[in-house]
Short mmCIF file of C-alpha atoms and ligand atoms in Angstrom, two decimals:
data_model
loop_
_atom_site.label_atom_id
_atom_site.label_comp_id
_atom_site.label_asym_id
_atom_site.label_seq_id
_atom_site.Cartn_x
_atom_site.Cartn_y
_atom_site.Cartn_z
CA MET W 1 -148.74 47.91 -28.84
CA MET W 2 -147.16 44.74 -27.49
CA THR W 3 -150.54 43.43 -26.54
CA GLU W 4 -151.95 44.02 -29.99
CA ARG W 5 -149.04 42.26 -31.67
CA TRP W 6 -149.29 39.27 -29.39
CA GLY W 7 -153.03 39.29 -29.77
CA ARG W 8 -152.80 38.94 -33.53
CA LYS W 9 -150.00 36.41 -33.33
CA GLY W 10 -151.94 34.48 -30.72
CA ALA W 11 -155.05 34.45 -32.84
CA ARG W 12 -153.07 33.18 -35.83
CA LEU W 13 -151.47 30.46 -33.73
CA VAL W 14 -154.82 29.37 -32.36
CA THR W 15 -156.31 29.27 -35.85
CA ALA W 16 -153.41 27.18 -37.14
CA ALA W 17 -153.64 24.83 -34.17
CA VAL W 18 -157.40 24.35 -34.53
CA LEU W 19 -156.97 23.53 -38.20
CA ALA W 20 -154.04 21.25 -37.48
CA THR W 21 -155.44 19.08 -34.74
CA PRO W 22 -158.87 17.91 -33.67
CA LEU W 23 -157.57 17.68 -30.10
CA VAL W 24 -157.35 21.46 -29.91
CA ALA W 25 -160.91 21.73 -31.14
CA LEU W 26 -161.81 19.26 -28.42
CA ALA W 27 -160.22 21.45 -25.76
CA SER W 28 -162.05 24.56 -26.92
CA GLY W 29 -165.38 22.74 -27.17
CA PRO W 30 -167.93 22.88 -29.97
CA VAL W 31 -167.07 25.94 -32.02
CA ARG W 32 -169.87 26.07 -34.56
CA ALA W 33 -173.50 25.13 -34.25
CA ALA W 34 -173.22 23.61 -37.74
CA VAL W 35 -171.16 20.72 -36.36
CA PRO W 36 -173.51 17.71 -36.04
CA LEU W 37 -174.40 16.70 -32.47
CA GLY W 38 -172.86 13.25 -33.00
CA GLU W 39 -169.56 14.79 -34.09
CA GLN W 40 -169.56 17.14 -31.09
CA LEU W 41 -170.17 14.21 -28.74
CA TYR W 42 -167.43 12.17 -30.44
CA LYS W 43 -165.00 15.04 -29.90
CA SER W 44 -165.99 15.63 -26.28
CA ASN W 45 -165.66 11.95 -25.30
CA ASP W 46 -162.78 9.46 -25.31
CA CYS W 47 -163.62 8.25 -28.83
CA VAL W 48 -161.06 10.68 -30.31
CA THR W 49 -158.19 8.89 -28.58
CA CYS W 50 -158.86 5.71 -30.59
CA HIS W 51 -160.89 6.75 -33.66
CA ALA W 52 -160.42 9.17 -36.54
CA VAL W 53 -162.84 9.76 -39.39
CA ASN W 54 -160.53 8.72 -42.23
CA GLN W 55 -157.68 6.88 -40.59
CA LYS W 56 -157.25 3.76 -38.49
CA LEU W 57 -155.87 4.56 -35.03
CA VAL W 58 -156.32 2.05 -32.19
CA GLY W 59 -159.79 1.42 -33.56
CA PRO W 60 -161.11 1.35 -37.15
CA SER W 61 -161.77 4.62 -38.99
CA TYR W 62 -165.35 5.82 -38.87
CA VAL W 63 -165.57 5.78 -42.67
CA ASP W 64 -164.62 2.07 -42.64
CA ILE W 65 -167.26 1.38 -39.97
CA ALA W 66 -169.88 3.29 -42.01
CA LYS W 67 -169.02 1.25 -45.12
CA LYS W 68 -169.05 -2.08 -43.31
CA PHE W 69 -172.47 -1.46 -41.76
CA ALA W 70 -174.05 0.35 -44.74
CA GLY W 71 -177.46 -1.06 -45.56
CA GLN W 72 -177.77 -3.21 -42.43
CA LYS W 73 -181.11 -2.36 -40.94
CA ASP W 74 -180.06 -3.12 -37.37
CA ALA W 75 -176.75 -1.21 -37.69
CA VAL W 76 -177.66 1.56 -35.22
CA ALA W 77 -178.79 -0.84 -32.49
CA THR W 78 -175.79 -3.15 -33.05
CA LEU W 79 -173.28 -0.32 -32.86
CA VAL W 80 -174.92 1.44 -29.90
CA LYS W 81 -174.66 -1.85 -28.00
CA ALA W 82 -171.01 -2.31 -29.07
CA VAL W 83 -170.06 1.17 -27.80
CA LYS W 84 -172.08 0.80 -24.59
CA ASP W 85 -170.86 -2.71 -23.65
CA GLY W 86 -167.45 -2.68 -25.35
CA HIS W 87 -166.53 -4.85 -28.32
CA VAL W 88 -163.78 -7.03 -29.75
CA GLY W 89 -163.35 -9.38 -32.70
CA THR W 90 -164.95 -7.58 -35.64
CA TRP W 91 -161.85 -5.54 -36.56
CA GLY W 92 -159.10 -7.46 -34.78
CA MET W 93 -158.11 -8.58 -31.32
CA VAL W 94 -157.83 -5.08 -29.78
CA PRO W 95 -160.89 -4.52 -27.58
CA MET W 96 -162.93 -1.31 -27.34
CA PRO W 97 -163.66 -0.59 -23.67
CA PRO W 98 -167.31 -0.24 -22.55
CA HIS W 99 -168.92 3.20 -22.08
CA PRO W 100 -171.40 2.66 -19.26
CA THR W 101 -171.68 6.36 -18.33
CA LEU W 102 -172.70 7.57 -21.80
CA SER W 103 -176.48 7.72 -22.33
CA ASP W 104 -178.03 5.60 -25.09
CA ALA W 105 -179.28 8.81 -26.72
CA ASP W 106 -175.76 10.29 -26.88
CA ILE W 107 -174.28 7.05 -28.23
CA LYS W 108 -177.07 6.85 -30.81
CA ALA W 109 -176.30 10.40 -31.98
CA ILE W 110 -172.61 9.50 -32.42
CA VAL W 111 -173.43 6.22 -34.19
CA GLU W 112 -175.87 7.93 -36.58
CA TRP W 113 -173.20 10.49 -37.40
CA ILE W 114 -170.62 7.70 -37.99
CA LEU W 115 -173.02 5.87 -40.32
CA SER W 116 -173.53 9.10 -42.29
CA LEU W 117 -169.80 9.24 -43.17
CA LYS W 118 -169.72 6.49 -45.82
C1 HEC F 201 -159.39 2.53 -26.16
C2 HEC F 201 -159.71 2.71 -27.56
C3 HEC F 201 -161.15 3.01 -27.96
C4 HEC F 201 -161.99 3.98 -27.50
C5 HEC F 201 -161.73 4.97 -26.37
C6 HEC F 201 -163.18 3.91 -28.30
N1 HEC F 201 -163.08 2.91 -29.21
FE1 HEC F 201 -164.49 2.38 -30.59
N2 HEC F 201 -163.34 0.79 -31.12
C7 HEC F 201 -162.06 0.50 -30.65
C8 HEC F 201 -161.61 -0.76 -31.22
C9 HEC F 201 -160.27 -1.42 -30.98
C10 HEC F 201 -162.68 -1.21 -32.03
C11 HEC F 201 -162.75 -2.55 -32.81
C12 HEC F 201 -163.52 -3.58 -31.95
C13 HEC F 201 -163.78 -4.89 -32.66
O1 HEC F 201 -162.88 -5.36 -33.38
O2 HEC F 201 -164.87 -5.44 -32.51
C14 HEC F 201 -163.73 -0.22 -31.96
C15 HEC F 201 -164.94 -0.31 -32.64
C16 HEC F 201 -165.91 0.67 -32.67
C17 HEC F 201 -167.12 0.61 -33.45
C18 HEC F 201 -167.53 -0.55 -34.39
C19 HEC F 201 -168.08 -1.68 -33.52
C20 HEC F 201 -168.38 -2.91 -34.33
O3 HEC F 201 -169.22 -3.73 -33.86
O4 HEC F 201 -167.81 -3.11 -35.42
C21 HEC F 201 -167.82 1.79 -33.21
C22 HEC F 201 -169.17 2.20 -33.79
C23 HEC F 201 -167.04 2.54 -32.27
N3 HEC F 201 -165.89 1.84 -31.96
C24 HEC F 201 -167.39 3.76 -31.75
C25 HEC F 201 -166.77 4.36 -30.66
C26 HEC F 201 -167.30 5.51 -29.98
C27 HEC F 201 -168.59 6.24 -30.35
C28 HEC F 201 -166.43 5.80 -28.95
C29 HEC F 201 -166.54 6.89 -27.88
C30 HEC F 201 -167.77 6.91 -27.12
C31 HEC F 201 -165.35 4.82 -29.01
N4 HEC F 201 -165.60 3.98 -30.06
C32 HEC F 201 -164.27 4.78 -28.16
C33 HEC F 201 -161.34 1.27 -29.79
C34 HEC F 201 -161.85 2.33 -29.04
#
């Protein structure tokens, strides 16, 4: 009986937490196959500590990045390089650190997802 009550309460708490914070979703890993690969990779890497989709954190929001680079034909290559090598100066004087251990393919998937958010 106790177990069942806690089980239901626990499930409700987990549901509320997952809805409330992307960090919880990060901890539990990709939940649905419908989540784009780029979004999954964003959530499973350090990007979440500095970037949100709709809100400026340490770095610019992904929607703002998508708008700024909309229609630029070299946007993917430019942004993959920025994430790989690190970048500063486009959005302010706070630098983004380099990501030398992420593969170009993974960064490209994240960047293509970001550019789809505009
Ligand atoms: C420590 C904080 C931090 C982390 C971690 C971080 N970023 Fe950034 N990011 C920034 C900042 C700050 C900028 C703005 C840099 C600038 O002004 O040029 C930025 C800029 C960007 C840009 C735009 C670059 C440009 O040329 O305008 C993209 C795309 C991006 N980040 C993606 C990512 C991805 C993908 C990850 C994870 C793999 C990531 N960031 C991790 C802080 C971070």
